[in-house]
Coordinates of C-alpha atoms in Angstrom, one line a residue:
X1 CA -22.3 -28.2 -24.9
X2 CA -23.4 -25.2 -22.6
X3 CA -25.3 -26.2 -19.0
X4 CA -29.2 -26.3 -20.0
X5 CA -31.3 -24.5 -17.3
X6 CA -33.0 -26.8 -14.7
X7 CA -36.7 -27.2 -15.2
X8 CA -39.1 -29.4 -14.0
X9 CA -39.4 -32.6 -16.0
X10 CA -42.0 -35.2 -15.9
X11 CA -42.9 -34.1 -12.0
X12 CA -39.5 -33.8 -10.6
X13 CA -36.5 -31.9 -10.9
X14 CA -33.6 -32.8 -13.5
X15 CA -31.8 -31.7 -16.1
X16 CA -33.9 -31.5 -19.4
X17 CA -34.2 -34.4 -22.1
X18 CA -31.4 -34.2 -24.6
X19 CA -33.6 -33.5 -27.4
X20 CA -33.6 -29.9 -25.7
X21 CA -29.7 -29.6 -26.6
X22 CA -30.0 -29.6 -30.3
X23 CA -31.3 -26.2 -31.5
X24 CA -34.3 -26.5 -33.8
X25 CA -34.7 -25.7 -37.2
X26 CA -38.6 -24.2 -36.2
X27 CA -40.5 -23.6 -32.9
X28 CA -43.9 -24.8 -33.2
X29 CA -46.1 -23.1 -30.9
X30 CA -49.6 -24.2 -29.2
X31 CA -52.1 -21.4 -29.5
X32 CA -54.2 -20.9 -26.3
X33 CA -52.4 -21.8 -23.0
X34 CA -49.2 -21.0 -24.6
X35 CA -49.2 -17.7 -26.9
X36 CA -52.5 -16.4 -25.1
X37 CA -54.2 -17.2 -21.9
X38 CA -57.8 -17.2 -21.7
X39 CA -60.4 -16.1 -19.2
X40 CA -63.9 -17.5 -19.4
X41 CA -66.6 -14.4 -19.9
X42 CA -69.9 -16.0 -18.2
X43 CA -71.7 -13.1 -19.4
X44 CA -70.9 -14.2 -23.0
X45 CA -73.3 -16.6 -23.3
X46 CA -76.3 -14.0 -22.7
X47 CA -74.5 -11.4 -25.1
X48 CA -74.0 -14.4 -27.8
X49 CA -77.7 -15.5 -27.2
X50 CA -79.1 -12.0 -28.1
X51 CA -76.8 -12.2 -31.3
X52 CA -78.1 -15.8 -32.5
X53 CA -81.7 -14.5 -32.0
X54 CA -81.3 -11.5 -33.9
X55 CA -80.0 -13.6 -36.6
X56 CA -82.8 -15.8 -36.5
X57 CA -85.0 -13.1 -36.4
X58 CA -83.6 -11.8 -39.9
X59 CA -84.8 -14.9 -41.4
X60 CA -88.2 -14.8 -39.7
X61 CA -87.5 -17.2 -36.7
X62 CA -88.7 -15.6 -33.4
X63 CA -86.7 -17.1 -30.7
X64 CA -85.6 -15.4 -27.6
X65 CA -82.3 -15.0 -25.9
X66 CA -83.6 -16.6 -22.6
X67 CA -84.3 -19.7 -24.9
X68 CA -81.2 -19.7 -26.9
X69 CA -78.8 -19.5 -23.7
X70 CA -79.3 -22.6 -22.7
X71 CA -79.2 -24.4 -26.2
X72 CA -75.7 -23.0 -26.5
X73 CA -74.8 -23.9 -23.1
X74 CA -75.6 -27.6 -23.8
X75 CA -74.0 -27.4 -27.2
X76 CA -70.6 -26.0 -25.8
X77 CA -70.6 -28.6 -23.2
X78 CA -71.2 -31.4 -25.9
X79 CA -68.7 -30.1 -27.7
X80 CA -66.0 -30.2 -25.1
X81 CA -67.0 -33.9 -24.6
X82 CA -66.6 -34.6 -28.1
X83 CA -63.0 -32.7 -28.1
X84 CA -62.0 -35.0 -25.1
X85 CA -63.1 -38.3 -26.7
X86 CA -61.4 -37.3 -30.0
X87 CA -58.2 -36.6 -28.1
X88 CA -58.2 -40.5 -27.3
X89 CA -58.4 -41.2 -31.0
X90 CA -55.1 -42.2 -33.3
X91 CA -55.5 -39.8 -35.8
X92 CA -58.9 -37.6 -35.1
X93 CA -60.2 -35.3 -37.8
X94 CA -61.5 -31.9 -37.2
X95 CA -65.4 -31.1 -37.4
X96 CA -66.3 -28.5 -39.9
X97 CA -68.2 -25.1 -39.1
X98 CA -71.2 -26.5 -40.6
X99 CA -71.3 -29.7 -38.5
X100 CA -70.7 -27.8 -35.0
X101 CA -73.5 -25.9 -35.6
X102 CA -76.0 -28.6 -36.8
X103 CA -75.0 -31.6 -34.5
X104 CA -73.9 -29.6 -31.4
X105 CA -74.4 -26.0 -30.9
X106 CA -78.0 -25.6 -32.1
X107 CA -78.9 -29.4 -32.5
X108 CA -82.2 -28.8 -30.2
X109 CA -83.4 -26.2 -32.6
X110 CA -86.1 -26.6 -35.4
X111 CA -84.5 -27.7 -38.7
X112 CA -84.9 -24.4 -40.4
X113 CA -83.3 -22.3 -37.4
X114 CA -80.6 -24.8 -37.5
X115 CA -79.6 -24.3 -41.1
X116 CA -79.7 -20.3 -40.5
X117 CA -77.1 -20.6 -38.0
X118 CA -75.4 -23.5 -40.1
X119 CA -75.4 -21.0 -43.1
X120 CA -73.2 -18.5 -41.1
X121 CA -71.3 -21.1 -39.4
X122 CA -67.8 -19.8 -39.8
X123 CA -68.9 -16.2 -38.9
X124 CA -70.7 -17.4 -35.9
X125 CA -67.8 -19.3 -34.7
X126 CA -65.5 -16.5 -34.8
X127 CA -67.7 -14.2 -32.7
X128 CA -68.5 -17.4 -30.1
X129 CA -64.6 -17.5 -29.7
X130 CA -64.3 -13.9 -29.0
X131 CA -67.5 -13.3 -26.9
X132 CA -67.1 -16.3 -24.5
X133 CA -63.6 -15.9 -23.5
X134 CA -61.0 -12.9 -23.0
X135 CA -57.6 -13.5 -24.3
X136 CA -54.2 -11.9 -23.4
X137 CA -50.4 -12.5 -24.4
X138 CA -48.9 -15.1 -21.8
X139 CA -45.8 -13.5 -20.2
X140 CA -42.7 -14.2 -22.1
X141 CA -44.3 -14.6 -25.5
X142 CA -42.9 -11.4 -27.2
X143 CA -39.1 -11.9 -25.5
X144 CA -39.5 -15.5 -27.1
X145 CA -40.2 -14.2 -30.3
X146 CA -37.6 -12.4 -30.4
X147 CA -35.3 -14.4 -29.4
X148 CA -36.2 -17.1 -32.1
X149 CA -35.5 -14.5 -34.7
X150 CA -32.1 -13.5 -33.2
X151 CA -31.3 -17.1 -33.2
X152 CA -32.6 -17.8 -37.0
X153 CA -35.4 -20.2 -35.2
X154 CA -38.5 -20.0 -37.5
X155 CA -41.7 -19.7 -35.4
X156 CA -45.0 -21.6 -36.4
X157 CA -48.4 -21.9 -34.9
X158 CA -49.9 -25.6 -34.5
X159 CA -53.7 -25.6 -32.8
X160 CA -56.9 -27.0 -32.5
X161 CA -59.4 -24.4 -33.3
X162 CA -63.0 -24.1 -34.0
X163 CA -61.9 -20.6 -35.8
X164 CA -58.7 -20.1 -37.1
X165 CA -60.2 -16.9 -38.3
X166 CA -60.6 -15.5 -34.8
X167 CA -57.4 -16.9 -33.7
X168 CA -55.4 -15.0 -36.9
X169 CA -57.5 -11.9 -35.7
X170 CA -56.4 -11.9 -32.4
X171 CA -53.1 -12.3 -33.3
X172 CA -53.0 -9.4 -35.7
X173 CA -54.8 -7.3 -32.6
X174 CA -51.8 -7.8 -30.7
X175 CA -49.4 -7.3 -33.4
X176 CA -47.9 -10.4 -33.6
X177 CA -49.1 -12.2 -36.7
X178 CA -45.8 -11.1 -38.7
X179 CA -43.8 -13.1 -36.2
X180 CA -45.3 -16.7 -37.5
X181 CA -43.8 -18.3 -40.6
X182 CA -47.1 -20.7 -40.9
X183 CA -50.4 -20.6 -38.9
X184 CA -51.8 -24.3 -39.1
X185 CA -55.3 -24.5 -37.3
X186 CA -57.1 -27.7 -37.2
X187 CA -60.8 -26.1 -38.6
X188 CA -58.5 -25.2 -41.5
X189 CA -56.9 -28.0 -42.5
X190 CA -59.1 -31.0 -41.2
X191 CA -56.6 -32.6 -38.7
X192 CA -56.9 -32.7 -35.0
X193 CA -54.2 -32.8 -32.5
X194 CA -53.3 -35.5 -31.1
X195 CA -53.3 -36.2 -35.0
X196 CA -49.3 -35.8 -35.7
X197 CA -49.8 -35.3 -39.3
X198 CA -50.9 -31.5 -38.1
X199 CA -47.3 -31.4 -36.7
X200 CA -45.5 -32.8 -39.2
X201 CA -47.7 -30.4 -42.1
X202 CA -46.3 -27.4 -40.0
X203 CA -42.6 -28.9 -40.0
X204 CA -42.9 -29.5 -43.6
X205 CA -44.5 -25.9 -44.2
X206 CA -41.5 -24.1 -42.8
X207 CA -39.0 -26.5 -44.4
X208 CA -37.9 -28.9 -42.1
X209 CA -38.9 -32.1 -40.4
X210 CA -40.4 -32.9 -36.8
X211 CA -37.6 -34.3 -35.8
X212 CA -35.6 -30.8 -36.2
X213 CA -38.5 -28.9 -34.2
X214 CA -39.8 -28.2 -30.9
X215 CA -43.5 -28.3 -30.1
X216 CA -44.9 -26.2 -27.1
X217 CA -48.1 -27.1 -25.8
X218 CA -50.6 -26.8 -22.5
X219 CA -52.1 -30.5 -22.6
X220 CA -51.2 -33.7 -22.0
X221 CA -53.8 -35.6 -24.0
X222 CA -53.4 -33.1 -27.2
X223 CA -50.2 -31.8 -27.3
X224 CA -47.6 -34.0 -25.8
X225 CA -49.1 -37.2 -27.1
X226 CA -49.4 -35.3 -30.6
X227 CA -45.6 -34.3 -30.2
X228 CA -44.5 -37.8 -28.9
X229 CA -46.4 -39.3 -32.1
X230 CA -45.0 -36.9 -34.9
X231 CA -41.7 -37.6 -33.2
X232 CA -40.5 -33.9 -32.7
X233 CA -37.1 -33.1 -31.1
X234 CA -38.5 -31.9 -27.8
X235 CA -41.8 -31.2 -26.3
X236 CA -42.4 -28.6 -23.8
X237 CA -45.4 -27.8 -21.3
X238 CA -46.5 -25.0 -20.2
X239 CA -49.2 -24.9 -17.6
X240 CA -52.2 -23.2 -18.1
X241 CA -56.0 -24.7 -17.6
X242 CA -55.0 -28.3 -18.7
X243 CA -52.7 -29.6 -16.1
X244 CA -55.1 -32.8 -15.4
X245 CA -56.2 -34.6 -18.5
X246 CA -59.5 -35.8 -18.7
X247 CA -57.9 -39.6 -18.7
X248 CA -54.6 -41.4 -17.7
X249 CA -51.9 -40.3 -20.2
X250 CA -48.0 -41.9 -20.0
X251 CA -46.4 -39.6 -22.3
X252 CA -44.5 -36.8 -20.8
X253 CA -43.1 -33.9 -21.7
X254 CA -39.2 -32.7 -22.3
X255 CA -39.8 -29.8 -20.0
X256 CA -42.5 -28.3 -17.7
X257 CA -42.7 -24.7 -17.3
X258 CA -45.2 -22.3 -15.5
X259 CA -45.4 -19.7 -18.2
X260 CA -43.5 -19.6 -21.7
X261 CA -40.6 -17.4 -20.2
X262 CA -38.0 -19.8 -19.6
X263 CA -38.1 -21.1 -23.4
X264 CA -36.0 -18.3 -24.8
X265 CA -33.3 -19.5 -22.0
X266 CA -33.6 -23.1 -23.7
X267 CA -33.3 -21.8 -27.1
X268 CA -30.0 -20.0 -26.4
X269 CA -28.6 -22.7 -24.1
X270 CA -29.2 -25.0 -27.1
X271 CA -26.5 -26.0 -30.0
X272 CA -27.0 -25.5 -33.6
X273 CA -26.2 -28.2 -35.8
X274 CA -26.2 -28.8 -39.5
X275 CA -29.8 -28.5 -41.1
X276 CA -31.6 -31.6 -42.7
X277 CA -32.5 -31.6 -46.1
X278 CA -35.2 -34.6 -45.9
X279 CA -38.8 -34.0 -45.2
X280 CA -41.1 -36.7 -43.5
X281 CA -44.5 -37.6 -45.2
X282 CA -47.8 -36.8 -43.7
X283 CA -51.1 -36.1 -44.8
X284 CA -55.0 -37.5 -44.1
X285 CA -58.1 -36.6 -45.8
X286 CA -62.0 -37.1 -44.8
X287 CA -64.6 -36.9 -47.3
X288 CA -68.4 -36.2 -47.1
X289 CA -71.0 -37.7 -48.6
X290 CA -74.5 -36.3 -49.5
X291 CA -77.7 -37.5 -50.7
X292 CA -79.8 -35.3 -52.7
X293 CA -83.1 -34.9 -51.8
X294 CA -86.1 -35.4 -54.4
X295 CA -87.1 -32.2 -56.3
X296 CA -90.5 -30.7 -55.3
X297 CA -92.9 -29.7 -58.0
X298 CA -92.6 -26.7 -59.9
X299 CA -96.2 -25.4 -60.4
X300 CA -96.1 -21.9 -58.2
X301 CA -99.3 -20.5 -56.4
X302 CA -100.0 -16.9 -56.8
X303 CA -99.7 -14.3 -54.2
X304 CA -96.9 -13.3 -51.8
X305 CA -93.8 -15.0 -52.7
X306 CA -92.7 -17.2 -49.8
X307 CA -89.0 -16.1 -50.2
X308 CA -86.8 -14.2 -52.3
X309 CA -83.2 -16.0 -53.1
X310 CA -80.9 -13.7 -54.7
X311 CA -77.3 -14.5 -56.5
X312 CA -74.6 -12.1 -55.5
X313 CA -72.4 -11.4 -58.4
X314 CA -74.1 -9.9 -61.3
X315 CA -77.3 -9.8 -59.8
X316 CA -76.4 -8.1 -56.1
X317 CA -73.3 -6.3 -57.3
X318 CA -71.5 -5.9 -60.2
X319 CA -67.6 -5.9 -60.4
X320 CA -64.6 -4.7 -62.5
X321 CA -60.8 -5.9 -62.1
X322 CA -58.8 -4.2 -59.7
X323 CA -55.3 -4.3 -60.8
X324 CA -54.0 -2.4 -57.9
X325 CA -55.7 -4.7 -55.3
X326 CA -54.1 -7.6 -57.1
X327 CA -50.9 -6.3 -57.0
X328 CA -51.3 -5.4 -53.3
X329 CA -52.3 -9.1 -52.8
X330 CA -49.2 -10.5 -54.7
X331 CA -46.8 -8.2 -52.0
X332 CA -48.8 -9.4 -49.2
X333 CA -48.3 -13.0 -50.3
X334 CA -44.6 -12.4 -51.2
X335 CA -43.9 -11.3 -47.5
X336 CA -45.9 -14.0 -46.0
X337 CA -43.5 -16.4 -47.7
X338 CA -40.8 -14.5 -46.8
X339 CA -41.4 -14.9 -43.2
X340 CA -41.6 -18.8 -43.6
X341 CA -38.2 -18.9 -45.6
X342 CA -39.3 -18.8 -49.2
X343 CA -38.2 -16.1 -51.6
X344 CA -40.6 -15.0 -54.4
X345 CA -41.2 -11.7 -55.8
X346 CA -44.2 -10.0 -55.6
X347 CA -44.4 -9.8 -59.8
X348 CA -43.7 -13.8 -59.4
X349 CA -46.7 -14.2 -56.9
X350 CA -49.0 -11.9 -59.2
X351 CA -48.3 -14.3 -61.9
X352 CA -48.9 -17.2 -60.3
X353 CA -52.3 -16.6 -59.1
X354 CA -53.3 -15.5 -62.3
X355 CA -52.6 -19.1 -63.6
X356 CA -54.5 -20.3 -60.7
X357 CA -57.6 -18.2 -61.8
X358 CA -57.1 -19.9 -65.6
X359 CA -56.9 -23.3 -64.2
X360 CA -59.8 -22.4 -61.7
X361 CA -62.2 -21.3 -64.4
X362 CA -61.4 -24.7 -66.3
X363 CA -61.9 -26.5 -63.2
X364 CA -65.5 -25.1 -63.1
X365 CA -66.3 -25.9 -66.8
X366 CA -65.2 -29.8 -65.8
X367 CA -66.9 -30.3 -62.9
X368 CA -70.4 -28.2 -64.2
X369 CA -70.1 -30.4 -67.1
X370 CA -69.8 -33.8 -65.6
X371 CA -72.8 -34.7 -63.7
X372 CA -73.3 -37.7 -61.6
X373 CA -74.6 -41.1 -63.4
X374 CA -78.1 -41.2 -64.1
X375 CA -78.5 -37.4 -64.7
X376 CA -78.3 -35.8 -68.0
X377 CA -74.9 -35.0 -69.6
X378 CA -76.3 -31.8 -71.2
X379 CA -77.4 -29.5 -68.7
X380 CA -79.8 -28.0 -71.0
X381 CA -81.6 -31.7 -71.0
X382 CA -82.3 -31.4 -67.7
X383 CA -81.4 -30.7 -63.8
X384 CA -77.5 -31.6 -62.8
X385 CA -76.7 -33.2 -59.1
X386 CA -73.6 -33.5 -57.1
X387 CA -71.5 -30.3 -58.5
X388 CA -69.0 -30.1 -56.2
X389 CA -67.2 -26.6 -55.1
X390 CA -63.7 -26.3 -54.9
X391 CA -62.4 -25.5 -51.8
X392 CA -59.6 -22.9 -50.8
X393 CA -57.1 -25.8 -49.9
X394 CA -57.6 -27.4 -53.2
X395 CA -57.6 -24.0 -54.8
X396 CA -53.9 -23.0 -53.1
X397 CA -52.5 -26.6 -53.2
X398 CA -53.5 -27.8 -56.6
X399 CA -54.3 -24.7 -58.4
X400 CA -51.4 -22.1 -57.2
X401 CA -49.0 -25.0 -55.7
X402 CA -47.5 -26.2 -59.3
X403 CA -46.5 -22.5 -59.9
X404 CA -44.6 -22.4 -56.6
X405 CA -43.2 -26.2 -56.6
X406 CA -39.6 -24.7 -57.2
X407 CA -39.5 -22.9 -53.9
X408 CA -39.0 -26.4 -52.1
X409 CA -40.9 -29.7 -50.8
X410 CA -42.2 -27.9 -48.3
X411 CA -44.1 -25.0 -49.8
X412 CA -47.4 -27.2 -50.3
X413 CA -47.5 -27.7 -46.5
X414 CA -47.4 -23.8 -46.3
X415 CA -50.3 -23.4 -48.9
X416 CA -52.2 -26.1 -47.1
X417 CA -51.8 -24.7 -43.5
X418 CA -52.3 -21.1 -44.9
X419 CA -54.9 -21.6 -47.4
X420 CA -58.1 -20.3 -45.8
X421 CA -56.4 -16.8 -45.0
X422 CA -55.1 -16.8 -48.5
X423 CA -58.3 -17.2 -50.0
X424 CA -60.1 -14.5 -47.8
X425 CA -57.2 -11.9 -49.5
X426 CA -57.4 -13.4 -52.8
X427 CA -61.2 -12.9 -53.0
X428 CA -60.9 -9.4 -51.5
X429 CA -58.4 -8.5 -54.4
X430 CA -60.0 -10.2 -57.4
X431 CA -62.3 -7.2 -58.4
X432 CA -63.9 -4.1 -57.7
X433 CA -67.6 -4.2 -56.5
X434 CA -70.5 -1.8 -56.5
X435 CA -74.0 -2.1 -55.7
X436 CA -76.4 -2.7 -58.6
X437 CA -79.4 0.1 -58.7
X438 CA -82.7 -1.1 -57.2
X439 CA -81.0 -3.6 -54.6
X440 CA -81.5 -1.9 -51.7
X441 CA -85.1 -1.0 -52.5
X442 CA -85.9 -4.6 -53.3
X443 CA -84.5 -5.6 -50.1
X444 CA -86.8 -3.1 -48.2
X445 CA -89.6 -3.7 -49.9
X446 CA -89.0 -7.4 -49.2
X447 CA -88.8 -6.4 -45.7
X448 CA -91.5 -4.4 -45.5
X449 CA -93.7 -7.1 -47.3
X450 CA -92.7 -9.9 -44.8
X451 CA -90.6 -11.9 -47.7
X452 CA -87.5 -13.5 -46.4
X453 CA -84.2 -13.1 -48.3
X454 CA -81.1 -15.2 -49.0
X455 CA -78.0 -15.3 -50.5
X456 CA -77.2 -18.2 -52.8
X457 CA -73.8 -17.8 -54.7
X458 CA -71.0 -19.6 -56.3
X459 CA -68.2 -18.2 -54.1
X460 CA -64.2 -18.9 -53.6
X461 CA -64.6 -17.4 -50.5
X462 CA -68.3 -16.7 -48.5
X463 CA -66.7 -14.5 -45.8
X464 CA -65.6 -11.9 -48.6
X465 CA -69.1 -12.1 -49.6
X466 CA -70.4 -11.1 -46.1
X467 CA -67.7 -8.4 -45.9
X468 CA -69.1 -6.9 -49.2
X469 CA -72.9 -6.8 -48.2
X470 CA -72.1 -4.9 -44.5
X471 CA -69.8 -2.6 -46.6
X472 CA -72.7 -1.9 -48.4
X473 CA -74.8 -1.4 -45.4
X474 CA -77.7 -4.4 -46.4
X475 CA -76.4 -7.2 -44.5
X476 CA -79.7 -6.8 -42.0
X477 CA -81.8 -7.0 -44.9
X478 CA -80.3 -10.8 -45.7
X479 CA -81.5 -13.5 -43.2
X480 CA -79.6 -16.7 -44.9
X481 CA -76.7 -17.0 -46.6
X482 CA -75.6 -20.1 -48.8
X483 CA -72.3 -20.2 -50.2
X484 CA -70.8 -22.7 -52.3
X485 CA -67.3 -22.8 -50.7
X486 CA -69.1 -23.2 -47.5
X487 CA -71.7 -25.9 -48.4
X488 CA -69.2 -27.6 -50.8
X489 CA -71.7 -27.9 -53.6
X490 CA -71.8 -25.2 -56.4
X491 CA -74.7 -24.3 -58.7
X492 CA -76.3 -25.6 -60.9
X493 CA -76.5 -28.3 -58.2
X494 CA -80.1 -27.3 -56.9
X495 CA -79.1 -28.5 -53.1
X496 CA -77.6 -24.8 -53.0
X497 CA -81.3 -23.0 -53.7
X498 CA -82.7 -26.0 -51.4
X499 CA -80.6 -25.3 -48.9
X500 CA -81.7 -22.0 -48.6
X501 CA -85.7 -22.7 -49.0
X502 CA -84.8 -25.1 -45.9
X503 CA -83.4 -22.1 -43.6
X504 CA -86.1 -19.9 -44.5
X505 CA -88.6 -22.5 -43.9
X506 CA -90.2 -21.5 -47.6
X507 CA -92.5 -23.2 -49.7
X508 CA -90.3 -23.3 -53.1
X509 CA -93.4 -23.0 -54.9
X510 CA -93.9 -19.4 -54.4
X511 CA -90.5 -18.9 -54.0
X512 CA -88.9 -16.3 -56.3
X513 CA -85.1 -16.9 -57.6
X514 CA -83.0 -14.0 -59.0
X515 CA -79.5 -14.8 -61.1
X516 CA -78.0 -13.8 -64.0
X517 CA -76.6 -17.2 -65.6
X518 CA -79.1 -19.3 -67.5
X519 CA -76.8 -22.4 -67.0
X520 CA -76.1 -22.2 -63.2
X521 CA -79.1 -20.0 -61.7
X522 CA -82.0 -21.3 -63.7
X523 CA -81.0 -25.1 -63.7
X524 CA -80.3 -24.7 -59.8
X525 CA -83.6 -22.8 -59.0
X526 CA -85.6 -25.2 -61.2
X527 CA -84.0 -28.4 -60.0
X528 CA -85.3 -27.0 -56.3
X529 CA -88.6 -26.7 -57.5
X530 CA -88.6 -22.8 -57.3
X531 CA -91.7 -21.4 -58.7
X532 CA -90.5 -18.2 -60.6
X533 CA -87.1 -17.5 -61.8
X534 CA -85.7 -14.2 -63.0
X535 CA -82.5 -13.5 -64.7
X536 CA -81.3 -9.8 -64.9
X537 CA -79.2 -8.0 -67.7
X538 CA -76.0 -6.3 -67.1
X539 CA -74.7 -9.3 -65.1
X540 CA -72.3 -12.1 -66.2
X541 CA -74.1 -13.3 -69.0
X542 CA -74.7 -11.2 -72.5
X543 CA -78.1 -10.1 -73.4
X544 CA -78.0 -12.8 -76.5
X545 CA -77.0 -15.5 -74.0
X546 CA -80.2 -14.6 -71.8
X547 CA -82.5 -13.9 -74.8
X548 CA -81.7 -17.2 -76.2
X549 CA -82.0 -19.4 -73.4
X550 CA -84.3 -22.2 -73.7
X551 CA -86.1 -25.2 -72.5
X552 CA -84.7 -26.3 -69.1
X553 CA -82.3 -22.7 -69.1
X554 CA -85.4 -20.4 -69.8
X555 CA -86.5 -18.0 -66.7
X556 CA -89.6 -16.8 -66.0
X557 CA -88.8 -13.1 -66.5
X558 CA -85.9 -11.0 -67.9
X559 CA -85.4 -7.8 -66.3
X560 CA -83.2 -5.0 -67.2
X561 CA -82.7 -4.0 -63.3
X562 CA -82.8 -5.6 -60.2
X563 CA -85.3 -2.7 -59.0
X564 CA -87.8 -3.9 -61.7
X565 CA -88.6 -6.8 -59.6
X566 CA -90.9 -4.2 -57.9
X567 CA -92.8 -3.9 -60.9
X568 CA -93.4 -7.5 -61.3
X569 CA -94.4 -8.2 -57.6
X570 CA -96.9 -5.6 -57.6
X571 CA -99.3 -5.6 -55.8
X572 CA -98.2 -8.7 -53.7
X573 CA -95.0 -7.0 -52.0
X574 CA -95.6 -3.1 -51.1
X575 CA -93.0 -0.9 -52.3
X576 CA -90.2 0.4 -49.9
X577 CA -90.7 4.2 -49.2
X578 CA -88.9 6.6 -51.5
X579 CA -85.4 7.4 -50.6
X580 CA -83.4 9.9 -52.2
X581 CA -79.6 11.1 -51.8
X582 CA -78.1 7.3 -52.4

């Protein structure tokens, strides 16, 4: 066996542990402190506070940046305390994005303002990550990735993150994203180091076991402990900001390096052995419960609407299938799988996703038609509560996964780890959207008349909807975003509309809801006590369906185009100035 390089281990100079002598099947890297080094930006708090002030202003809440900055600083400090405490737990779960804003970053704010920020929690956390710190690639990382490729060692990421989205964006910006077979972020998979399951998931996703991997981190209380609990072949620590843990830790690393520069030498000095074929079992789930609030009374007072709630698909935009985009996504999925060691042609990828779309429609039918105990079984006879939304993980693991099971036992873990990144690309590829005529005029009239606006939509990826609104140049006219995949509940559950009304601090009796589906939009709006419900033709429902809607499904108005709202509103809301050339 070749002589191993001498590195610092456990505070003294000696030969590395025997685990470093066996070449791993996969090298798992932490993100911050290993791939990237971070430098705090003190001025970032002021910049972020200014942005949050603007976001709240769009929803009609006046809050100065000066008043928000101490709220942010306190929230970040509280979140750090929570993270330190979580590192003491045996199997910690990660916070979801909405909870981070509700319970930590925005907890001192009034309920309506908290709900506005929680409605864009993922987007705001990505911005927070990019604003409060600067990131630069640590010395030796490009060389390490090249060495791993040369030696046939697959590389993955295992990181605690409140915004895996931000991390993926950073990797892509530095041209590093294609080097990793899998990226596992705590906010996307729900597990948080030192939970050993997050490392086991990454190992399985790459077709191996924790014992056949090396894990590289920068903290004792999270990384070293997680590695030891998972039973990895070796744990390597690279110094960054975390030399001193928040409490005593008895576990030690196999090697401690100042930078990642020496890891490539350790890989070269290791000896390959026959690959293993047995995968370890792992997994943990957490459930969140919700108690529905009481429905307010429906009678609607006359006068200016207190809020305008709009569905997205069929109302704000109409869409047509985009076969070219679907094929491009198939190629993207095929390429991503290839990096992780799985072979699937683009055509097979397209077929697998198409099958999942069919199963997804059946899933929606089952869940919308199965209200909770004590509520009517027939949605036309009353309101439906507790209608859950599918999440990205369920979509990819349970709906797509069966079609890819032949690729190997680790494919389920790969899909679980990559689900949130894949769902965004999938949502982008589903169809080609077109902004409906009159939408911009209605939004501008609402802004001119002081009527706050919310988008309330069933979605597989709310982030993709936000991208569409921004691309059409209307995002600044929307104050609140309520997307089912982020909320965890879908229309006809009235919690969707209630959440928007709470965020806008609006009286439901004088609010308006505009949708295109009686069985979802009308039921959700009526169940939340919305006073005026409008359906628009030309969306997802046929004219015959709209005209036949009766009982609990009957709207107050049916209009041909969204712009016809301006006629219904007059003179309560002033029309927007005439615009030409759009």
